[in-house]
Amino acid sequence: MDVQNYAMTRLRDACKHSGPLCVGLDTDPSYIPCEVLRLFDSPAEAVLAYNLALIEACGPWAGCFKVQIAYYEALGLAGLEVYAKTLQAVRSAGYLAIADVKRGDIADTARAYARAHFEGDFEADIITLNPYMGFETLDPFLEYIHTARKGVFVLLRTSNPGMKDIEWLELSPAPDSASAGRSDTVVQTRVLDVVGDALHRIGSRYISQDSSWVSPVGAVVGCTQEDDARTLRDRYPEIFFLIPGYGAQGGAARIAATLLSKAGGTVNSSRGILMAWAKDPSLEIRRTAGELFLADLVKSAERAAFAAKAELLGAVTALGN
Amino acid sequence: MDVQNYAMTRLRDACKHSGPLCVGLDTDPSYIPCEVLRLFDSPAEAVLAYNLALIEACGPWAGCFKVQIAYYEALGLAGLEVYAKTLQAVRSAGYLAIADVKRGDIADTARAYARAHFEGDFEADIITLNPYMGFETLDPFLEYIHTARKGVFVLLRTSNPGMKDIEWLELSPAPDSASAGRSDTVVQTRVLDVVGDALHRIGSRYISQDSSWVSPVGAVVGCTQEDDARTLRDRYPEIFFLIPGYGAQGGAARIAATLLSKAGGTVNSSRGILMAWAKDPSLEIRRTAGELFLADLVKSAERAAFAAKAELLGAVTALGN
């Protein structure tokens, strides 16, 4: 099977070429200072202008862009128009667009979500999915791997404390047959292991003899806990990771570096870049005076993207990957 | 605490008054015959016209309406405009609008989703949520119970076969403290029991001395399996259920009736009503001739809603609730 043009393969290659940073366009209007917001007709217009400038400025330091739909939904119809335009801008600039939608539903409804995010106004290259309702719910999205070379990132080990509530629950020692897979070699202990094994199993449908093969079924693995990072990286060497929890969420570059080995991954930074202006020492006087312009925000963001890329590559080198 | 005006209390009262049927406006254009679609400028326009007519015709037989956002997202920006207008029409006709969005995300992102679906263009009375990333992810939505008397339905036991993959997984006999709650009285065995106990615990923050109290934190429980229906109904007598799996999905009125006892619930029917025209014997000749009009679809839908309500009430009576 030719997997060279799959979105996940292209993403892996883009990250090899341009570095592992994923710039997260989770652009809430509250991340933009009042004096800049005021220059636009609406918060949605300001968000769009900031996004377009960020794509141009940060692109050279990023392997891809991730757009978190929640912030656009929160602005209603005007926000979703900006969401559509942002995805289009990312893709027409030649970057891969990851839509962070975390959808999860059954049957016809899952098919509708797949159409919504792999076609039409909201078309993305890769989207995030929530597997909670069962692995059959992934099928309508996987069809787009075949037909349109799209990709998915499924929640595996998220970066928030509440991941302990379900993802980390310990399973009974004799898991039922629905969770079969790699249980011959590794004992499944937690809910997230069942999910990971399912993603491994599903991804291997698309296996290629190409030695540089990467599964088109990726996983979301936060860089907030070292043990899990090492275990999951070793257990699923062929799965490309979308890695949240770096920067503003308190994750560490060292843990990210562990996750970046083997098939690799892309490390998301959203607020650390979008709000870099708020901590930029060179803007201190004008920030205090309320005299910032969009171009100032963009320059700070670009420097933050450059610094994040450098920090991540440094951590990868230190780890000896 | 005065809970009389909470959306969940109003929903319970509406279902007591008008019956347990929830009409699901999962209105995919493919559910509308070509000759009717052709009369409109776009599929989105046809969907809106059908929805508005359904709200008027089926309202008298329904306790509420549920709008599944996936079908509107699939139509892009035009679809989401119809989604907004549909929610507005449901609410201005005096019915409660449940937005079936199944969102689930962390921190600021969850807050953005809460704003998106409890305020502005997409404001609903009650929304569905996916708890997979942890119970802290529910908090931003719960705030709207206090501030705006909104409600939530959290996925507990869904109606699809894949629910066995995660929801039904057996837990280790000594669950960790995150799943504490009612473990003194009932042994927690499955992931869904941990979720149910968390919903019970969270809902009891809003407890009232009023003997007719119902938790503002509802749960989605499908009517596809009798054992689970009985167990969950007995275990969470104060939780109001949103019940999918009736009708087109193959669920049975008898199981629904079990779930409707104690705090009660509302039973969703979507395709069984939206596509009633396709099986209506009185339309056979004109259906075959391709001569249907929107009014025909609406009449079939109204009859199907009436029949569904009657079947559900009959099952409740038979069970002796």
XYZ file of C-alpha atoms in Angstrom:
642
model
C 0.000 0.000 0.000
C 1.363 3.396 -0.949
C 1.289 5.506 2.141
C 3.660 8.244 1.008
C 0.903 10.753 0.425
C -1.071 10.038 3.560
C -1.528 13.124 5.688
C 0.218 11.405 8.607
C 3.242 10.525 6.469
C 3.374 14.075 5.127
C 3.113 15.398 8.671
C 5.956 13.169 9.839
C 8.071 14.396 6.901
C 7.163 18.044 7.543
C 8.229 17.663 11.173
C 11.500 15.996 10.135
C 12.146 18.922 7.806
C 10.873 21.883 9.833
C 11.049 20.654 13.404
C 8.500 19.134 15.782
C 6.599 22.290 16.740
C 2.859 22.450 16.091
C 1.529 25.986 16.463
C -1.882 25.845 18.124
C -4.298 28.473 16.847
C -6.564 28.270 19.912
C -7.116 31.958 19.385
C -9.501 33.200 22.037
C -10.175 36.952 21.747
C -9.110 37.269 25.398
C -5.575 36.376 24.250
C -5.477 39.629 22.278
C -5.014 42.910 24.205
C -7.950 45.377 24.205
C -6.128 48.043 22.252
C -5.603 45.596 19.390
C -9.140 44.140 19.547
C -10.468 47.682 19.317
C -8.898 48.117 15.874
C -11.246 45.519 14.382
C -14.969 45.468 13.669
C -15.487 42.403 15.879
C -13.519 39.968 18.048
C -13.892 37.384 15.264
C -12.242 39.757 12.760
C -9.354 40.320 15.162
C -8.892 36.581 15.641
C -8.788 36.046 11.883
C -6.250 38.802 11.326
C -4.029 37.430 14.111
C -4.296 33.891 12.735
C -3.386 34.934 9.194
C -0.365 36.865 10.447
C 0.704 33.962 12.688
C 0.529 31.459 9.839
C 2.889 33.615 7.809
C 5.250 34.485 10.660
C 5.430 31.181 12.532
C 5.179 28.843 9.529
C 8.953 28.623 9.030
C 9.408 27.331 12.603
C 6.454 24.939 12.592
C 5.814 21.485 11.189
C 2.055 22.132 11.168
C -0.803 24.127 12.684
C -3.540 22.868 14.991
C -6.834 24.730 15.169
C -8.951 24.154 18.283
C -12.566 24.516 17.136
C -13.972 25.247 20.622
C -12.716 28.835 20.605
C -14.429 29.466 17.270
C -17.686 27.766 18.292
C -17.701 30.071 21.305
C -17.956 33.033 18.889
C -20.981 31.519 17.157
C -21.529 31.687 13.411
C -19.014 34.503 12.936
C -16.422 32.427 14.777
C -16.988 29.362 12.621
C -16.524 31.481 9.517
C -13.120 32.461 10.934
C -12.438 28.799 11.710
C -13.126 27.850 8.082
C -10.947 30.686 6.767
C -8.137 29.780 9.162
C -8.067 26.151 8.012
C -8.087 27.314 4.390
C -5.223 29.734 5.046
C -3.107 27.062 6.746
C -3.636 24.641 3.897
C -3.164 27.101 1.059
C 0.107 28.228 2.636
C 1.227 24.612 2.204
C 1.057 23.535 5.851
C -0.872 20.600 7.269
C -3.958 21.584 9.251
C -4.908 19.533 12.302
C -8.480 20.215 13.420
C -8.714 19.656 17.154
C -12.389 18.711 17.323
C -12.317 15.601 19.577
C -15.577 14.409 18.062
C -16.939 10.995 18.970
C -20.351 9.581 18.117
C -21.981 6.533 16.563
C -23.124 5.299 13.162
C -24.748 7.939 10.910
C -23.781 10.682 13.335
C -20.100 9.733 13.149
C -20.424 9.715 9.358
C -21.845 13.228 9.500
C -18.911 14.395 11.647
C -16.457 12.806 9.201
C -18.058 14.685 6.306
C -18.070 17.862 8.388
C -14.328 17.853 9.077
C -12.837 16.046 6.085
C -14.910 17.829 3.403
C -16.504 21.190 2.710
C -16.124 24.426 4.651
C -14.254 22.833 7.563
C -11.945 20.489 5.652
C -8.793 19.616 7.597
C -5.971 17.162 6.873
C -6.017 15.405 10.226
C -8.545 15.592 13.050
C -8.592 14.561 16.696
C -11.147 11.994 17.908
C -12.518 10.775 21.235
C -12.746 6.946 21.319
C -14.975 6.638 24.413
C -18.095 5.286 22.673
C -16.103 2.428 21.113
C -13.713 1.701 18.306
C -16.470 1.221 15.708
C -17.071 4.958 16.073
C -13.710 5.564 14.381
C -14.643 3.699 11.186
C -16.354 6.528 9.260
C -13.254 8.660 9.796
C -10.885 5.864 8.791
C -12.671 5.581 5.443
C -11.204 8.976 4.617
C -7.714 7.538 5.035
C -8.449 5.368 2.003
C -10.463 7.806 -0.045
C -8.808 11.126 0.706
C -5.502 10.259 2.470
C -6.660 11.983 5.641
C -5.443 11.097 9.137
C -6.700 10.963 12.724
C -5.245 11.464 16.176
C -7.185 9.513 18.814
C -7.067 10.474 22.508
C -4.704 8.077 24.246
C -3.126 9.759 27.284
C -4.216 13.326 27.780
C -2.280 15.991 29.666
C -4.862 17.019 32.292
C -5.034 15.764 35.917
C -8.543 14.343 35.308
C -7.082 11.744 32.929
C -6.853 9.588 36.062
C -10.639 9.392 36.298
C -11.102 7.098 33.295
C -8.007 6.774 31.067
C -5.860 5.572 33.956
C -8.364 3.200 35.589
C -6.871 -0.204 36.327
C -8.608 -3.043 34.562
C -9.433 -6.429 35.916
C -6.571 -8.898 35.274
C -8.648 -10.899 32.797
C -9.819 -8.287 30.299
C -12.620 -9.364 28.055
C -12.064 -10.340 24.445
C -12.977 -6.884 23.121
C -9.613 -5.718 24.372
C -7.568 -8.479 22.773
C -4.660 -7.487 20.617
C -1.143 -7.492 21.924
C -2.074 -9.157 25.206
C 0.176 -12.091 24.311
C 3.223 -9.928 24.833
C 2.204 -7.195 27.249
C -0.279 -7.319 30.099
C -3.015 -4.713 29.641
C -3.609 -2.871 32.822
C -5.394 0.394 32.180
C -8.166 1.742 29.984
C -5.606 3.682 27.960
C -3.706 0.464 27.191
C -6.845 -0.980 25.637
C -7.183 2.159 23.530
C -3.520 2.101 22.506
C -3.692 -1.563 21.525
C -6.800 -0.879 19.458
C -5.047 1.985 17.649
C -2.068 -0.276 16.974
C -4.380 -2.961 15.613
C -6.380 -0.538 13.470
C -3.271 1.211 12.163
C -1.703 -2.050 11.072
C -4.468 -2.446 8.453
C -2.579 0.220 6.542
C 0.852 -1.350 7.028
C 3.440 -0.925 4.315
C 6.723 -2.677 3.514
C 8.285 0.760 3.306
C 10.807 0.930 6.126
C 9.802 4.534 6.807
C 6.168 3.555 7.373
C 4.173 5.484 9.931
C 0.630 4.552 10.960
C -2.068 6.864 9.579
C -3.835 6.390 12.925
C -2.047 8.680 15.354
C -2.529 9.212 19.072
C -2.736 12.154 21.447
C -0.177 11.691 24.236
C 0.538 14.564 26.618
C 4.090 15.337 27.732
C 3.231 15.660 31.396
C 4.375 12.331 32.853
C 7.661 10.649 32.092
C 6.781 7.016 32.880
C 3.765 6.985 30.611
C 5.700 8.786 27.885
C 8.419 6.118 27.894
C 6.014 3.191 28.142
C 3.718 4.406 25.371
C 6.603 5.393 23.075
C 8.141 1.909 23.442
C 4.869 0.067 23.128
C 3.696 1.818 19.937
C 6.860 2.592 17.961
C 4.919 3.071 14.696
C 2.382 5.585 16.022
C 2.948 9.291 15.415
C 1.963 11.364 18.451
C 0.209 14.684 18.793
C 1.741 15.983 22.009
C -0.118 18.573 24.118
C 0.948 19.792 27.538
C 4.106 21.633 26.482
C 4.640 25.226 27.568
C 1.579 26.940 28.991
C 0.183 23.632 30.219
C 3.397 22.958 32.195
C 4.795 20.001 30.235
C 8.508 19.543 29.851
C 10.609 19.499 26.699
C 12.479 16.468 28.058
C 9.310 14.359 28.208
C 8.318 15.641 24.779
C 11.701 14.518 23.470
C 11.026 10.984 24.696
C 7.721 10.985 22.810
C 9.449 12.352 19.685
C 11.646 9.277 19.252
C 10.727 6.254 17.019
C 7.788 7.264 14.747
C 7.999 10.782 16.163
C 5.373 13.344 16.846
C 4.456 16.990 16.847
C 4.460 19.101 19.999
C 1.664 21.614 20.318
C 2.142 25.050 21.793
C -0.849 27.371 21.804
C -0.957 29.984 24.533
C 2.836 30.014 24.874
C 2.928 31.439 21.351
C -0.403 33.280 21.095
C 0.237 35.141 24.346
C 4.004 35.521 24.080
C 3.397 39.280 23.840
C 2.195 39.322 27.468
C 5.629 38.262 28.763
C 7.870 39.806 26.129
C 10.353 42.095 27.974
C 10.903 44.190 24.849
C 7.225 45.179 24.893
C 7.031 46.050 28.573
C 6.759 49.828 28.318
C 4.271 49.848 25.440
C 2.284 46.991 27.008
C 1.911 48.988 30.231
C 0.934 52.051 28.240
C -1.654 50.052 26.264
C 0.068 50.866 22.979
C 0.469 47.467 21.363
C -0.303 46.719 17.717
C -1.011 43.427 15.987
C 2.483 43.439 14.488
C 3.963 43.476 18.014
C 1.975 40.405 18.992
C 3.050 38.621 15.836
C 6.735 39.392 16.384
C 6.586 38.086 19.951
C 4.774 34.977 18.721
C 7.387 34.387 16.045
C 10.211 34.659 18.570
C 8.335 32.274 20.892
C 7.839 29.773 18.069
C 11.532 29.980 17.182
C 12.485 29.492 20.853
C 10.075 26.567 21.297
C 11.443 24.828 18.226
C 15.006 25.371 19.471
C 14.155 24.094 22.954
C 12.493 20.979 21.570
C 15.338 20.215 19.163
C 17.799 20.778 22.003
C 15.930 18.310 24.197
C 15.877 15.770 21.369
C 19.647 16.156 20.914
C 20.236 15.869 24.661
C 18.275 12.634 24.686
C 20.473 11.361 21.858
C 17.599 10.524 19.506
C -31.503 25.486 46.956
C -34.358 26.346 44.613
C -34.206 23.927 41.743
C -37.696 24.492 40.351
C -36.504 26.502 37.389
C -33.542 24.349 36.491
C -33.725 23.130 32.925
C -33.643 19.510 34.110
C -36.555 20.084 36.489
C -38.509 21.822 33.740
C -37.708 18.955 31.393
C -38.906 16.397 33.922
C -42.119 18.399 34.365
C -42.615 18.792 30.603
C -42.260 15.025 30.171
C -44.732 14.391 32.995
C -47.190 16.714 31.272
C -46.655 15.869 27.582
C -45.199 12.395 27.685
C -41.660 11.019 27.532
C -40.992 11.445 23.803
C -38.028 13.545 22.706
C -38.178 14.335 18.991
C -34.666 14.160 17.545
C -34.025 16.729 14.822
C -31.029 14.843 13.382
C -32.200 16.159 10.056
C -29.823 14.922 7.376
C -30.836 16.089 3.867
C -30.772 12.429 2.801
C -33.811 11.905 5.048
C -35.805 14.188 2.752
C -36.924 12.807 -0.654
C -35.389 14.383 -3.782
C -38.640 15.866 -5.038
C -38.986 17.818 -1.783
C -35.310 18.842 -1.618
C -35.650 20.184 -5.149
C -38.237 22.728 -4.020
C -35.629 24.572 -1.938
C -32.610 26.690 -2.834
C -30.257 24.412 -0.893
C -30.294 21.257 1.244
C -29.799 23.482 4.305
C -32.941 25.470 3.430
C -34.926 22.243 3.098
C -33.681 21.014 6.460
C -34.704 24.267 8.123
C -38.181 24.218 6.594
C -38.680 20.591 7.669
C -37.452 21.345 11.193
C -39.748 24.351 11.623
C -42.746 22.346 10.436
C -41.806 19.412 12.692
C -41.529 21.614 15.766
C -45.075 22.868 15.156
C -46.585 19.492 14.237
C -44.825 17.179 16.711
C -44.607 19.594 19.642
C -47.936 18.510 21.162
C -46.703 14.898 21.387
C -43.201 15.681 22.645
C -41.691 16.629 25.982
C -38.717 18.242 24.238
C -36.576 18.358 21.092
C -33.002 17.163 20.683
C -30.854 18.641 17.931
C -27.823 16.592 16.841
C -25.207 19.118 15.752
C -23.200 16.653 13.600
C -25.745 16.775 10.760
C -25.539 20.568 10.679
C -21.730 20.667 10.900
C -21.712 18.346 7.891
C -23.419 21.114 5.885
C -20.742 23.627 6.847
C -21.489 27.259 7.657
C -24.941 27.153 6.048
C -25.763 24.107 8.158
C -24.723 25.762 11.385
C -26.936 28.724 10.577
C -29.825 26.253 10.304
C -28.707 24.668 13.576
C -28.866 28.057 15.329
C -32.272 28.841 13.837
C -33.597 25.399 14.798
C -32.557 25.808 18.435
C -34.125 29.270 18.485
C -37.364 27.945 16.992
C -37.592 25.117 19.538
C -37.049 27.498 22.433
C -39.318 30.263 21.207
C -42.106 27.742 20.733
C -41.769 27.074 24.466
C -40.059 23.674 24.279
C -36.788 22.681 25.900
C -33.899 22.291 23.459
C -31.330 19.583 24.079
C -28.164 20.112 22.030
C -26.578 16.750 21.325
C -22.974 17.907 20.982
C -21.108 15.336 23.115
C -18.276 17.800 23.658
C -15.463 16.963 26.034
C -12.219 18.843 26.524
C -10.068 20.386 29.228
C -9.646 23.716 31.035
C -9.997 26.825 28.831
C -11.175 24.706 25.921
C -14.035 23.254 27.965
C -14.912 26.787 29.041
C -15.052 27.825 25.388
C -17.381 24.914 24.584
C -19.614 25.862 27.519
C -19.888 29.433 26.212
C -20.500 28.081 22.711
C -23.504 25.963 23.668
C -25.005 27.770 26.656
C -24.755 31.313 25.233
C -24.941 33.136 21.929
C -25.951 31.776 18.537
C -26.030 28.137 19.653
C -27.687 28.541 23.070
C -29.461 25.391 24.231
C -31.126 24.508 27.536
C -29.351 21.204 28.097
C -26.372 19.701 26.285
C -24.795 16.263 26.094
C -21.191 15.758 27.252
C -18.490 13.115 26.911
C -16.738 12.487 30.256
C -13.740 10.543 28.913
C -11.040 13.127 29.687
C -12.089 13.255 33.349
C -14.735 14.709 35.611
C -12.961 18.070 35.991
C -13.831 18.613 32.315
C -17.500 18.891 33.331
C -16.932 21.837 35.696
C -17.184 24.724 33.199
C -20.555 23.356 32.068
C -21.784 22.846 35.632
C -21.159 26.526 36.345
C -24.033 27.263 33.991
C -26.352 25.247 36.237
C -25.780 27.919 38.891
C -25.643 30.970 36.693
C -28.177 30.188 33.975
C -30.141 27.143 35.235
C -28.854 25.020 32.372
C -28.476 21.225 32.471
C -26.218 18.480 31.132
C -26.605 14.869 30.078
C -23.339 12.957 30.433
C -22.688 9.742 28.470
C -23.227 6.814 30.835
C -24.335 3.740 28.884
C -24.651 4.320 25.169
C -26.799 2.298 22.802
C -24.175 1.128 20.283
C -22.415 -2.270 20.245
C -18.998 -0.560 20.630
C -19.942 0.561 24.131
C -18.332 -2.713 25.210
C -14.901 -1.449 24.147
C -14.511 1.063 26.979
C -17.739 1.775 28.906
C -18.216 -1.901 29.783
C -14.604 -2.754 30.647
C -14.315 -4.581 33.952
C -12.201 -2.780 36.508
C -9.716 -4.239 38.895
C -11.399 -5.236 42.203
C -9.619 -2.466 44.128
C -10.436 0.692 42.172
C -8.350 3.724 43.020
C -9.656 6.559 45.135
C -10.688 8.641 42.115
C -13.642 6.315 41.760
C -14.766 6.514 45.366
C -18.327 7.473 46.080
C -20.929 4.846 46.728
C -18.444 1.991 46.917
C -19.539 1.360 50.499
C -22.844 0.018 49.268
C -22.255 -1.230 45.738
C -19.142 -2.801 44.263
C -17.964 -0.855 41.223
C -17.120 -3.175 38.424
C -17.107 -1.339 35.128
C -15.927 1.978 33.725
C -19.534 3.096 33.391
C -20.138 2.502 37.099
C -17.319 4.919 37.921
C -18.942 7.469 35.623
C -22.400 6.924 37.114
C -21.091 7.265 40.666
C -19.313 10.476 39.718
C -22.542 11.879 38.236
C -24.420 10.914 41.389
C -21.761 12.623 43.513
C -21.669 15.765 41.362
C -25.460 15.997 41.153
C -25.839 15.798 44.906
C -24.118 19.213 45.204
C -27.413 20.603 43.961
C -29.603 18.534 46.269
C -32.838 20.021 47.505
C -35.225 19.175 50.331
C -38.018 19.275 47.793
C -39.377 15.742 47.564
C -39.747 16.122 43.806
C -36.042 16.927 43.396
C -34.285 15.732 40.272
C -30.542 16.063 39.701
C -29.555 18.780 37.208
C -26.807 16.397 36.075
C -28.523 13.872 33.814
C -27.159 10.810 32.060
C -27.431 9.237 28.623
C -28.596 5.619 28.984
C -29.602 3.665 25.888
C -32.634 1.385 25.939
C -30.887 -1.536 24.269
C -30.102 -3.846 27.168
C -32.501 -4.762 29.942
C -30.051 -5.727 32.713
C -28.138 -2.476 32.486
C -31.372 -0.501 32.308
C -32.648 -2.037 35.544
C -29.314 -1.790 37.367
C -28.682 1.826 36.406
C -32.277 2.900 37.107
C -32.099 1.375 40.609
C -28.631 2.675 41.356
C -29.299 6.306 40.389
C -32.947 6.940 41.266
C -32.478 10.736 41.233
C -30.880 10.983 37.764
C -33.045 11.925 34.797
C -32.093 9.930 31.700
C -31.790 10.884 28.054
C -32.646 7.583 26.373
C -31.421 6.855 22.823
C -31.767 3.549 21.015
C -35.550 3.544 20.650
C -37.109 2.948 17.241
C -34.717 3.174 14.312
C -31.810 2.053 16.468
C -33.703 -1.118 17.487
C -34.348 -0.400 21.165
C -37.468 -1.597 22.854
C -40.245 0.388 24.519
C -40.232 -2.082 27.415
C -36.613 -1.302 28.298
C -37.330 2.394 27.871
C -40.207 2.042 30.335
C -37.821 0.623 32.943
C -35.558 3.637 32.488
C -38.556 5.991 32.737
C -39.356 4.993 36.316
C -38.057 6.849 39.435
C -36.618 10.268 38.309
C -37.783 9.480 34.789
C -36.325 10.334 31.451
C -36.988 11.316 27.885
C -36.866 8.823 25.016
C -35.355 10.077 21.791
C -36.680 9.138 18.396
C -35.026 10.699 15.376
C -35.143 8.720 12.152
C -38.323 6.909 13.195
C -40.055 10.286 13.004
C -37.988 12.161 10.400
C -38.290 9.282 7.930
C -41.778 8.076 8.835
C -42.833 9.161 5.320
C -40.701 6.375 3.820
C -42.838 3.673 5.456
C -46.217 5.415 5.560
C -48.705 3.148 3.711
C -50.991 6.088 2.937
C -48.188 7.690 0.902
C -47.242 4.580 -1.065
C -48.612 5.552 -4.480
C -47.355 9.129 -4.402
C -44.014 8.036 -2.934
C -43.509 5.626 -5.820
C -44.503 8.333 -8.274
C -42.073 10.820 -6.686
C -44.885 13.214 -5.871
C -44.371 13.951 -2.196
C -44.522 17.415 -0.655
C -43.108 18.708 2.610
C -46.599 18.667 4.149
C -46.810 14.899 3.494
C -43.547 14.291 5.352
C -44.733 16.414 8.246
C -48.069 14.573 8.511
C -46.312 11.193 8.585
C -43.886 12.512 11.191
C -46.725 13.787 13.356
C -48.488 10.424 13.213
C -45.212 8.665 14.075
C -44.647 10.998 17.038
C -48.185 10.352 18.262
C -47.684 6.585 17.878
C -44.304 6.651 19.629
C -45.728 8.589 22.550
C -48.628 6.140 22.793
C -46.315 3.120 22.620
C -44.056 4.506 25.346
C -46.949 5.414 27.636
C -48.425 1.962 27.022
C -45.145 0.328 28.011
C -44.954 2.465 31.138
C -48.499 1.436 32.096
C -47.747 -2.224 31.401
C -44.736 -2.009 33.704
C -46.996 -0.534 36.382
C -44.895 2.605 36.961
